[in-house]
């Protein structure tokens, strides 16, 4: 039997969930340009530019700055498998789903996670981290999530990194949802290893994980006593392809067209300006917040720690969560996010990420919610 399907033709939705978010039209357009060989000099020239663009987005001079050929979770795994060796102690701050995912990574390596728990919807508490650092002077790493997408809470990455360094720990930071959406300064804040994703605030398609390692992180990687257990994510091998002055030897086939997309997305970010992008996210969040308040909808996170790009709100009493979301999707082509983990069934997550952080989207979300909740 021969399968017979029509071409897949997705409708144009407005993506206002936790990611993927709306992709900029010029990014989609760039992605459809002709595929080059991944060792083609023209493609390699574009990759060199991509590194400079990523350094700008991360605000870093780190030489080891690249995009992992897989989504954010692979960036997370790349940080842990490259830097952490079996038996080493890692303090993992957990205030949502992604902190827990970090802990699982550490455990699978055969390293020892020391968990600092904070309530869902709260930022990581620096005092709790300091208690753990004092109690575990042998800890080598501190890992935390800058922008916890499962709850909409921002943590103070600068303070947490400064604290970790006072206790000689290497910092591993998840800014999958932070990059491009809120202030992030990798060098100034002393972040040693950071990973992100393309499908949140970068207005890009899913599938890549921007990553950057400081000199201290690279030194830790080079001093390993055991080989990195993942062949694919082993950055000592990947640098043969991405490294400056590298011979660009084959490691794996780069996702050529997806890298075009990232190049275009970052070019747009530079055009707008990083700080202007942060300010736009903050402004759109204020407009959304104002409208939601008029509808009587309340936020999960206290004001100082709210992520502008991920608005977690309590589902009003008596409202059918799934019915509302499916009406938004079917009648308005609008996707908002469900609650995750401890917030499942209790919250919605309304994303204002990248190209999605626009006035039209705020207006659509507010008018659609007003209709549906009526
Ligand atoms: C989305 C997200 C991830 C995982 O990224 P994927 O691209 O889905 O693998 C990790 N951490 C945070 C904070 C995220 O929001």
mmCIF file of C-alpha atoms and ligand atoms in Angstrom:
data_model
loop_
_atom_site.group_PDB
_atom_site.id
_atom_site.type_symbol
_atom_site.label_atom_id
_atom_site.label_comp_id
_atom_site.label_asym_id
_atom_site.label_seq_id
_atom_site.Cartn_x
_atom_site.Cartn_y
_atom_site.Cartn_z
ATOM 1 C CA UNK A 1 0.000 0.000 0.000
ATOM 2 C CA UNK A 2 1.290 3.382 -1.024
ATOM 3 C CA UNK A 3 0.618 6.223 1.437
ATOM 4 C CA UNK A 4 -1.157 9.133 -0.142
ATOM 5 C CA UNK A 5 -1.236 12.381 1.818
ATOM 6 C CA UNK A 6 -1.717 15.961 0.714
ATOM 7 C CA UNK A 7 1.212 18.302 1.383
ATOM 8 C CA UNK A 8 1.281 19.441 4.984
ATOM 9 C CA UNK A 9 -0.004 22.985 5.193
ATOM 10 C CA UNK A 10 -0.115 24.351 8.715
ATOM 11 C CA UNK A 11 -2.391 27.323 9.398
ATOM 12 C CA UNK A 12 -0.868 30.581 10.557
ATOM 13 C CA UNK A 13 -1.169 30.487 14.327
ATOM 14 C CA UNK A 14 -0.116 33.120 16.795
ATOM 15 C CA UNK A 15 2.222 31.365 19.211
ATOM 16 C CA UNK A 16 1.945 32.849 22.685
ATOM 17 C CA UNK A 17 2.947 29.889 24.773
ATOM 18 C CA UNK A 18 6.266 28.925 26.371
ATOM 19 C CA UNK A 19 7.896 28.347 22.966
ATOM 20 C CA UNK A 20 8.201 27.794 20.120
ATOM 21 C CA UNK A 21 7.238 31.404 19.576
ATOM 22 C CA UNK A 22 6.381 33.327 16.427
ATOM 23 C CA UNK A 23 9.235 33.199 13.940
ATOM 24 C CA UNK A 24 10.159 36.403 12.150
ATOM 25 C CA UNK A 25 9.069 36.184 8.472
ATOM 26 C CA UNK A 26 12.527 37.080 7.249
ATOM 27 C CA UNK A 27 13.995 34.222 9.320
ATOM 28 C CA UNK A 28 11.609 31.748 7.671
ATOM 29 C CA UNK A 29 12.473 33.208 4.301
ATOM 30 C CA UNK A 30 16.218 32.950 4.907
ATOM 31 C CA UNK A 31 15.863 29.352 6.010
ATOM 32 C CA UNK A 32 14.412 28.382 2.643
ATOM 33 C CA UNK A 33 17.485 29.560 0.722
ATOM 34 C CA UNK A 34 19.607 26.971 -1.120
ATOM 35 C CA UNK A 35 21.430 24.475 1.051
ATOM 36 C CA UNK A 36 25.221 24.695 0.911
ATOM 37 C CA UNK A 37 27.653 21.965 1.798
ATOM 38 C CA UNK A 38 28.597 22.290 5.442
ATOM 39 C CA UNK A 39 32.280 22.593 4.548
ATOM 40 C CA UNK A 40 31.629 25.084 1.739
ATOM 41 C CA UNK A 41 33.822 28.155 2.310
ATOM 42 C CA UNK A 42 30.767 30.409 1.979
ATOM 43 C CA UNK A 43 28.973 28.489 4.677
ATOM 44 C CA UNK A 44 32.019 28.533 6.929
ATOM 45 C CA UNK A 45 32.228 32.298 6.469
ATOM 46 C CA UNK A 46 28.635 32.527 7.674
ATOM 47 C CA UNK A 47 29.465 30.401 10.708
ATOM 48 C CA UNK A 48 32.290 32.776 11.612
ATOM 49 C CA UNK A 49 29.768 35.613 11.543
ATOM 50 C CA UNK A 50 27.353 33.535 13.577
ATOM 51 C CA UNK A 51 29.916 33.235 16.342
ATOM 52 C CA UNK A 52 30.355 37.026 16.486
ATOM 53 C CA UNK A 53 26.578 37.474 16.495
ATOM 54 C CA UNK A 54 26.206 34.980 19.343
ATOM 55 C CA UNK A 55 28.946 36.727 21.305
ATOM 56 C CA UNK A 56 26.939 39.928 20.949
ATOM 57 C CA UNK A 57 23.681 38.280 22.061
ATOM 58 C CA UNK A 58 25.405 36.729 25.090
ATOM 59 C CA UNK A 59 27.544 39.836 25.770
ATOM 60 C CA UNK A 60 30.681 37.775 25.925
ATOM 61 C CA UNK A 61 34.133 37.554 24.412
ATOM 62 C CA UNK A 62 34.245 33.816 25.049
ATOM 63 C CA UNK A 63 36.072 32.088 22.235
ATOM 64 C CA UNK A 64 34.023 28.949 22.780
ATOM 65 C CA UNK A 65 30.680 30.321 21.660
ATOM 66 C CA UNK A 66 28.623 28.322 19.197
ATOM 67 C CA UNK A 67 25.279 26.692 18.533
ATOM 68 C CA UNK A 68 24.726 23.052 19.431
ATOM 69 C CA UNK A 69 22.909 21.231 16.609
ATOM 70 C CA UNK A 70 19.944 20.300 18.776
ATOM 71 C CA UNK A 71 17.395 22.047 21.019
ATOM 72 C CA UNK A 72 17.868 23.690 24.408
ATOM 73 C CA UNK A 73 17.839 20.431 26.335
ATOM 74 C CA UNK A 74 20.918 19.358 24.372
ATOM 75 C CA UNK A 75 22.625 22.600 25.376
ATOM 76 C CA UNK A 76 21.848 21.747 28.984
ATOM 77 C CA UNK A 77 23.236 18.260 28.561
ATOM 78 C CA UNK A 78 26.312 19.603 26.731
ATOM 79 C CA UNK A 79 27.169 21.808 29.717
ATOM 80 C CA UNK A 80 26.881 19.011 32.231
ATOM 81 C CA UNK A 81 28.510 16.162 30.316
ATOM 82 C CA UNK A 82 31.471 18.291 29.281
ATOM 83 C CA UNK A 83 32.202 19.983 32.572
ATOM 84 C CA UNK A 84 31.115 17.586 35.292
ATOM 85 C CA UNK A 85 32.895 14.317 36.007
ATOM 86 C CA UNK A 86 31.529 11.346 37.940
ATOM 87 C CA UNK A 87 31.744 11.866 41.690
ATOM 88 C CA UNK A 88 31.868 15.669 41.544
ATOM 89 C CA UNK A 89 29.405 17.704 43.540
ATOM 90 C CA UNK A 90 27.030 20.107 41.820
ATOM 91 C CA UNK A 91 24.717 22.478 43.651
ATOM 92 C CA UNK A 92 21.512 22.611 41.621
ATOM 93 C CA UNK A 93 18.993 25.325 42.401
ATOM 94 C CA UNK A 94 15.502 24.071 41.683
ATOM 95 C CA UNK A 95 12.473 26.342 41.440
ATOM 96 C CA UNK A 96 10.655 24.711 38.539
ATOM 97 C CA UNK A 97 10.752 22.041 35.851
ATOM 98 C CA UNK A 98 14.082 22.962 34.313
ATOM 99 C CA UNK A 99 16.019 23.008 37.569
ATOM 100 C CA UNK A 100 14.773 19.470 38.109
ATOM 101 C CA UNK A 101 15.939 18.543 34.602
ATOM 102 C CA UNK A 102 19.396 19.875 35.524
ATOM 103 C CA UNK A 103 19.419 17.658 38.601
ATOM 104 C CA UNK A 104 18.606 14.611 36.477
ATOM 105 C CA UNK A 105 21.485 15.434 34.148
ATOM 106 C CA UNK A 106 23.892 15.614 37.066
ATOM 107 C CA UNK A 107 22.633 12.341 38.485
ATOM 108 C CA UNK A 108 22.951 10.488 35.168
ATOM 109 C CA UNK A 109 26.599 11.524 34.932
ATOM 110 C CA UNK A 110 27.233 9.786 38.220
ATOM 111 C CA UNK A 111 27.943 13.121 39.866
ATOM 112 C CA UNK A 112 26.365 14.240 43.136
ATOM 113 C CA UNK A 113 23.567 16.796 42.932
ATOM 114 C CA UNK A 114 22.960 18.936 46.018
ATOM 115 C CA UNK A 115 19.519 20.436 45.521
ATOM 116 C CA UNK A 116 18.585 23.880 46.798
ATOM 117 C CA UNK A 117 14.811 24.019 46.591
ATOM 118 C CA UNK A 118 12.763 27.136 46.174
ATOM 119 C CA UNK A 119 9.038 27.289 45.803
ATOM 120 C CA UNK A 120 7.569 27.312 42.313
ATOM 121 C CA UNK A 121 7.028 30.901 41.229
ATOM 122 C CA UNK A 122 9.823 32.173 43.488
ATOM 123 C CA UNK A 123 13.298 33.166 42.327
ATOM 124 C CA UNK A 124 16.300 31.205 43.574
ATOM 125 C CA UNK A 125 17.109 32.524 47.054
ATOM 126 C CA UNK A 126 20.780 33.594 47.331
ATOM 127 C CA UNK A 127 20.736 32.909 51.088
ATOM 128 C CA UNK A 128 19.630 29.332 50.526
ATOM 129 C CA UNK A 129 22.398 28.943 47.954
ATOM 130 C CA UNK A 130 24.954 30.338 50.382
ATOM 131 C CA UNK A 131 23.845 27.891 53.085
ATOM 132 C CA UNK A 132 24.415 25.046 50.632
ATOM 133 C CA UNK A 133 27.814 26.408 49.592
ATOM 134 C CA UNK A 134 28.859 26.587 53.259
ATOM 135 C CA UNK A 135 27.557 23.107 53.972
ATOM 136 C CA UNK A 136 29.312 21.659 50.896
ATOM 137 C CA UNK A 137 32.768 23.213 50.581
ATOM 138 C CA UNK A 138 33.680 20.428 48.132
ATOM 139 C CA UNK A 139 31.059 21.513 45.582
ATOM 140 C CA UNK A 140 32.628 22.357 42.223
ATOM 141 C CA UNK A 141 29.577 23.820 40.415
ATOM 142 C CA UNK A 142 26.504 25.943 40.928
ATOM 143 C CA UNK A 143 23.722 25.465 38.375
ATOM 144 C CA UNK A 144 20.497 27.435 38.097
ATOM 145 C CA UNK A 145 17.871 28.650 35.654
ATOM 146 C CA UNK A 146 17.950 32.356 34.842
ATOM 147 C CA UNK A 147 14.425 32.457 33.389
ATOM 148 C CA UNK A 148 12.274 29.558 34.669
ATOM 149 C CA UNK A 149 9.757 29.065 31.862
ATOM 150 C CA UNK A 150 7.643 26.671 33.897
ATOM 151 C CA UNK A 151 6.729 29.382 36.415
ATOM 152 C CA UNK A 152 7.601 32.732 34.824
ATOM 153 C CA UNK A 153 10.171 33.614 37.506
ATOM 154 C CA UNK A 154 13.466 35.372 36.914
ATOM 155 C CA UNK A 155 16.397 34.736 39.217
ATOM 156 C CA UNK A 156 19.172 37.205 39.946
ATOM 157 C CA UNK A 157 21.900 35.593 37.866
ATOM 158 C CA UNK A 158 24.492 38.244 38.694
ATOM 159 C CA UNK A 159 24.154 37.806 42.462
ATOM 160 C CA UNK A 160 24.041 34.012 42.269
ATOM 161 C CA UNK A 161 27.172 33.855 40.097
ATOM 162 C CA UNK A 162 29.089 36.243 42.356
ATOM 163 C CA UNK A 163 28.207 34.060 45.324
ATOM 164 C CA UNK A 164 29.217 30.867 43.533
ATOM 165 C CA UNK A 165 32.590 32.353 42.595
ATOM 166 C CA UNK A 166 33.234 33.372 46.194
ATOM 167 C CA UNK A 167 33.153 29.646 46.935
ATOM 168 C CA UNK A 168 35.268 28.752 43.881
ATOM 169 C CA UNK A 169 32.442 27.150 41.977
ATOM 170 C CA UNK A 170 31.938 27.114 38.228
ATOM 171 C CA UNK A 171 28.557 28.537 37.221
ATOM 172 C CA UNK A 172 26.203 26.776 34.810
ATOM 173 C CA UNK A 173 23.252 28.890 33.738
ATOM 174 C CA UNK A 174 20.131 28.055 31.730
ATOM 175 C CA UNK A 175 19.007 31.117 29.819
ATOM 176 C CA UNK A 176 16.947 29.334 27.190
ATOM 177 C CA UNK A 177 14.089 31.759 27.722
ATOM 178 C CA UNK A 178 16.219 34.677 28.914
ATOM 179 C CA UNK A 179 18.446 35.315 25.890
ATOM 180 C CA UNK A 180 17.181 38.316 23.917
ATOM 181 C CA UNK A 181 14.222 38.876 26.245
ATOM 182 C CA UNK A 182 15.741 40.176 29.475
ATOM 183 C CA UNK A 183 19.072 41.605 30.548
ATOM 184 C CA UNK A 184 21.841 39.029 30.327
ATOM 185 C CA UNK A 185 25.566 39.821 30.513
ATOM 186 C CA UNK A 186 27.617 36.672 30.454
ATOM 187 C CA UNK A 187 31.058 38.241 31.007
ATOM 188 C CA UNK A 188 30.055 40.988 33.446
ATOM 189 C CA UNK A 189 28.040 38.564 35.550
ATOM 190 C CA UNK A 190 30.681 35.825 35.665
ATOM 191 C CA UNK A 191 28.703 33.092 33.941
ATOM 192 C CA UNK A 192 31.044 30.215 33.085
ATOM 193 C CA UNK A 193 28.772 27.982 31.049
ATOM 194 C CA UNK A 194 25.512 29.070 29.494
ATOM 195 C CA UNK A 195 23.079 27.571 27.038
ATOM 196 C CA UNK A 196 19.983 28.883 25.350
ATOM 197 C CA UNK A 197 17.478 27.999 22.643
ATOM 198 C CA UNK A 198 16.504 29.509 19.319
ATOM 199 C CA UNK A 199 12.727 29.162 19.622
ATOM 200 C CA UNK A 200 12.047 31.462 22.568
ATOM 201 C CA UNK A 201 13.099 35.133 22.462
ATOM 202 C CA UNK A 202 15.290 34.996 19.354
ATOM 203 C CA UNK A 203 12.364 34.908 16.854
ATOM 204 C CA UNK A 204 13.953 31.858 15.277
ATOM 205 C CA UNK A 205 12.853 28.306 14.460
ATOM 206 C CA UNK A 206 13.428 25.542 17.028
ATOM 207 C CA UNK A 207 16.339 23.150 16.791
ATOM 208 C CA UNK A 208 19.517 24.858 17.958
ATOM 209 C CA UNK A 209 21.057 25.633 21.310
ATOM 210 C CA UNK A 210 23.423 28.607 21.531
ATOM 211 C CA UNK A 211 26.151 27.842 24.059
ATOM 212 C CA UNK A 212 29.146 29.634 25.526
ATOM 213 C CA UNK A 213 31.985 28.517 27.815
ATOM 214 C CA UNK A 214 34.309 30.887 29.679
ATOM 215 C CA UNK A 215 38.045 30.288 29.903
ATOM 216 C CA UNK A 216 37.531 28.694 33.308
ATOM 217 C CA UNK A 217 34.966 26.312 31.865
ATOM 218 C CA UNK A 218 37.247 25.438 28.964
ATOM 219 C CA UNK A 219 40.106 24.822 31.416
ATOM 220 C CA UNK A 220 37.862 22.489 33.418
ATOM 221 C CA UNK A 221 36.939 20.647 30.235
ATOM 222 C CA UNK A 222 40.593 20.302 29.218
ATOM 223 C CA UNK A 223 41.576 19.022 32.661
ATOM 224 C CA UNK A 224 39.129 16.109 32.573
ATOM 225 C CA UNK A 225 40.456 12.773 33.727
ATOM 226 C CA UNK A 226 37.734 10.844 31.926
ATOM 227 C CA UNK A 227 36.526 11.284 28.336
ATOM 228 C CA UNK A 228 33.191 13.031 27.838
ATOM 229 C CA UNK A 229 30.691 10.184 27.846
ATOM 230 C CA UNK A 230 28.639 11.630 24.960
ATOM 231 C CA UNK A 231 30.392 11.445 21.616
ATOM 232 C CA UNK A 232 27.981 13.826 19.917
ATOM 233 C CA UNK A 233 28.110 16.530 22.582
ATOM 234 C CA UNK A 234 31.845 16.287 23.320
ATOM 235 C CA UNK A 235 32.926 19.893 22.763
ATOM 236 C CA UNK A 236 36.586 18.971 22.382
ATOM 237 C CA UNK A 237 35.526 17.211 19.157
ATOM 238 C CA UNK A 238 32.966 19.821 18.095
ATOM 239 C CA UNK A 239 35.586 22.557 18.314
ATOM 240 C CA UNK A 240 37.408 20.875 15.428
ATOM 241 C CA UNK A 241 34.504 22.156 13.375
ATOM 242 C CA UNK A 242 33.501 25.415 15.108
ATOM 243 C CA UNK A 243 36.808 26.515 16.637
ATOM 244 C CA UNK A 244 38.621 29.535 15.266
ATOM 245 C CA UNK A 245 41.507 28.460 13.069
ATOM 246 C CA UNK A 246 40.033 24.971 13.204
ATOM 247 C CA UNK A 247 40.593 22.837 10.152
ATOM 248 C CA UNK A 248 36.804 22.528 9.910
ATOM 249 C CA UNK A 249 37.011 18.809 9.854
ATOM 250 C CA UNK A 250 33.835 16.810 9.671
ATOM 251 C CA UNK A 251 32.225 16.037 13.004
ATOM 252 C CA UNK A 252 28.525 15.848 12.152
ATOM 253 C CA UNK A 253 26.530 17.423 9.344
ATOM 254 C CA UNK A 254 25.611 20.898 10.485
ATOM 255 C CA UNK A 255 21.896 21.752 10.214
ATOM 256 C CA UNK A 256 22.800 24.146 7.432
ATOM 257 C CA UNK A 257 19.473 25.874 6.793
ATOM 258 C CA UNK A 258 18.617 26.155 10.473
ATOM 259 C CA UNK A 259 21.932 27.929 10.980
ATOM 260 C CA UNK A 260 20.980 30.370 8.199
ATOM 261 C CA UNK A 261 17.827 31.035 10.187
ATOM 262 C CA UNK A 262 19.779 31.743 13.359
ATOM 263 C CA UNK A 263 22.152 34.029 11.485
ATOM 264 C CA UNK A 264 19.190 36.065 10.247
ATOM 265 C CA UNK A 265 17.478 36.096 13.652
ATOM 266 C CA UNK A 266 20.641 37.400 15.322
ATOM 267 C CA UNK A 267 21.202 39.944 12.583
ATOM 268 C CA UNK A 268 17.698 41.250 13.332
ATOM 269 C CA UNK A 269 18.558 41.357 17.031
ATOM 270 C CA UNK A 270 21.644 43.449 16.307
ATOM 271 C CA UNK A 271 19.563 45.726 14.068
ATOM 272 C CA UNK A 272 17.088 46.338 16.840
ATOM 273 C CA UNK A 273 19.754 46.447 19.527
ATOM 274 C CA UNK A 274 19.921 44.080 22.479
ATOM 275 C CA UNK A 275 18.826 46.691 24.993
ATOM 276 C CA UNK A 276 15.975 47.814 22.753
ATOM 277 C CA UNK A 277 14.844 44.199 22.530
ATOM 278 C CA UNK A 278 14.854 43.875 26.335
ATOM 279 C CA UNK A 279 12.885 47.134 26.567
ATOM 280 C CA UNK A 280 10.346 45.966 23.977
ATOM 281 C CA UNK A 281 9.704 42.769 25.933
ATOM 282 C CA UNK A 282 9.246 44.798 29.119
ATOM 283 C CA UNK A 283 6.877 47.221 27.418
ATOM 284 C CA UNK A 284 4.697 44.525 25.840
ATOM 285 C CA UNK A 285 4.543 42.788 29.214
ATOM 286 C CA UNK A 286 3.237 46.001 30.790
ATOM 287 C CA UNK A 287 0.493 46.282 28.180
ATOM 288 C CA UNK A 288 -0.486 42.651 28.693
ATOM 289 C CA UNK A 289 -0.364 42.994 32.450
ATOM 290 C CA UNK A 290 -2.621 46.019 32.317
ATOM 291 C CA UNK A 291 -5.203 44.220 30.162
ATOM 292 C CA UNK A 292 -5.137 41.022 32.199
ATOM 293 C CA UNK A 293 -5.624 42.992 35.399
ATOM 294 C CA UNK A 294 -8.742 44.548 33.861
ATOM 295 C CA UNK A 295 -10.009 41.020 33.231
ATOM 296 C CA UNK A 296 -9.391 40.182 36.885
ATOM 297 C CA UNK A 297 -6.580 37.764 36.054
ATOM 298 C CA UNK A 298 -3.709 37.559 38.544
ATOM 299 C CA UNK A 299 -0.044 36.730 38.103
ATOM 300 C CA UNK A 300 1.683 33.768 39.747
ATOM 301 C CA UNK A 301 5.001 35.568 40.295
ATOM 302 C CA UNK A 302 5.552 38.658 42.448
ATOM 303 C CA UNK A 303 6.182 41.819 40.439
ATOM 304 C CA UNK A 304 9.978 42.219 40.815
ATOM 305 C CA UNK A 305 10.640 38.661 39.586
ATOM 306 C CA UNK A 306 8.201 38.451 36.686
ATOM 307 C CA UNK A 307 9.574 37.483 33.319
ATOM 308 C CA UNK A 308 8.138 39.847 30.708
ATOM 309 C CA UNK A 309 8.400 37.106 28.097
ATOM 310 C CA UNK A 310 6.566 34.441 30.113
ATOM 311 C CA UNK A 311 3.455 35.550 31.931
ATOM 312 C CA UNK A 312 2.218 32.827 34.258
ATOM 313 C CA UNK A 313 -1.286 33.677 35.468
ATOM 314 C CA UNK A 314 -3.799 31.938 37.697
ATOM 315 C CA UNK A 315 -6.741 30.386 35.867
ATOM 316 C CA UNK A 316 -9.830 32.177 37.214
ATOM 317 C CA UNK A 317 -12.024 29.993 39.478
ATOM 318 C CA UNK A 318 -14.689 27.950 37.717
ATOM 319 C CA UNK A 319 -12.991 28.183 34.323
ATOM 320 C CA UNK A 320 -12.322 25.044 32.276
ATOM 321 C CA UNK A 321 -8.601 25.226 31.454
ATOM 322 C CA UNK A 322 -8.512 22.871 28.454
ATOM 323 C CA UNK A 323 -11.765 24.218 26.956
ATOM 324 C CA UNK A 324 -10.475 27.785 26.991
ATOM 325 C CA UNK A 325 -7.162 26.859 25.409
ATOM 326 C CA UNK A 326 -8.787 24.787 22.699
ATOM 327 C CA UNK A 327 -11.252 27.594 21.876
ATOM 328 C CA UNK A 328 -8.391 30.045 21.627
ATOM 329 C CA UNK A 329 -6.581 27.673 19.296
ATOM 330 C CA UNK A 330 -9.539 26.724 17.112
ATOM 331 C CA UNK A 331 -11.444 30.007 16.974
ATOM 332 C CA UNK A 332 -8.573 32.500 17.178
ATOM 333 C CA UNK A 333 -5.582 30.517 15.941
ATOM 334 C CA UNK A 334 -3.975 31.539 19.200
ATOM 335 C CA UNK A 335 -1.822 29.230 21.277
ATOM 336 C CA UNK A 336 -1.191 29.921 24.938
ATOM 337 C CA UNK A 337 0.617 27.545 27.270
ATOM 338 C CA UNK A 338 -0.836 25.231 29.878
ATOM 339 C CA UNK A 339 0.568 25.046 33.388
ATOM 340 C CA UNK A 340 3.447 22.628 33.855
ATOM 341 C CA UNK A 341 4.339 20.416 36.819
ATOM 342 C CA UNK A 342 3.081 21.931 40.072
ATOM 343 C CA UNK A 343 1.093 24.518 38.088
ATOM 344 C CA UNK A 344 -0.660 22.033 35.754
ATOM 345 C CA UNK A 345 -4.365 22.881 35.588
ATOM 346 C CA UNK A 346 -3.804 25.934 37.781
ATOM 347 C CA UNK A 347 -2.071 28.415 35.515
ATOM 348 C CA UNK A 348 -1.748 29.580 31.956
ATOM 349 C CA UNK A 349 1.557 30.660 30.522
ATOM 350 C CA UNK A 350 1.293 33.495 28.055
ATOM 351 C CA UNK A 351 4.466 34.046 26.106
ATOM 352 C CA UNK A 352 5.641 37.345 24.669
ATOM 353 C CA UNK A 353 8.815 36.128 23.103
ATOM 354 C CA UNK A 354 10.938 37.606 20.338
ATOM 355 C CA UNK A 355 8.871 38.465 17.274
ATOM 356 C CA UNK A 356 5.820 37.484 19.330
ATOM 357 C CA UNK A 357 6.370 40.428 21.687
ATOM 358 C CA UNK A 358 4.303 42.831 19.594
ATOM 359 C CA UNK A 359 1.315 45.049 20.147
ATOM 360 C CA UNK A 360 -0.895 43.027 17.760
ATOM 361 C CA UNK A 361 -0.240 39.893 19.777
ATOM 362 C CA UNK A 362 -1.050 41.572 23.071
ATOM 363 C CA UNK A 363 -4.269 42.956 21.591
ATOM 364 C CA UNK A 364 -5.250 39.578 20.134
ATOM 365 C CA UNK A 365 -4.596 37.716 23.377
ATOM 366 C CA UNK A 366 -6.596 40.206 25.428
ATOM 367 C CA UNK A 367 -9.580 40.395 23.099
ATOM 368 C CA UNK A 368 -9.690 36.619 22.578
ATOM 369 C CA UNK A 369 -9.497 35.940 26.314
ATOM 370 C CA UNK A 370 -12.180 38.536 26.972
ATOM 371 C CA UNK A 371 -14.516 36.834 24.466
ATOM 372 C CA UNK A 372 -13.825 33.307 25.600
ATOM 373 C CA UNK A 373 -14.060 33.996 29.321
ATOM 374 C CA UNK A 374 -17.346 35.833 28.922
HETATM 375 C C1 LIG B 1 12.458 25.489 26.621
HETATM 376 C C2 LIG B 1 13.414 25.376 27.754
HETATM 377 C C3 LIG B 1 14.383 24.358 27.824
HETATM 378 C C4 LIG B 1 14.454 23.235 26.857
HETATM 379 O O1 LIG B 1 14.615 23.634 25.573
HETATM 380 P P1 LIG B 1 14.172 22.636 24.392
HETATM 381 O O2 LIG B 1 14.536 23.420 23.183
HETATM 382 O O3 LIG B 1 12.698 22.429 24.569
HETATM 383 O O4 LIG B 1 14.916 21.381 24.539
HETATM 384 C C5 LIG B 1 15.279 24.379 28.864
HETATM 385 N N1 LIG B 1 15.225 25.327 29.814
HETATM 386 C C6 LIG B 1 14.304 26.298 29.796
HETATM 387 C C7 LIG B 1 14.288 27.320 30.884
HETATM 388 C C8 LIG B 1 13.374 26.340 28.775
HETATM 389 O O5 LIG B 1 12.440 27.305 28.760
#
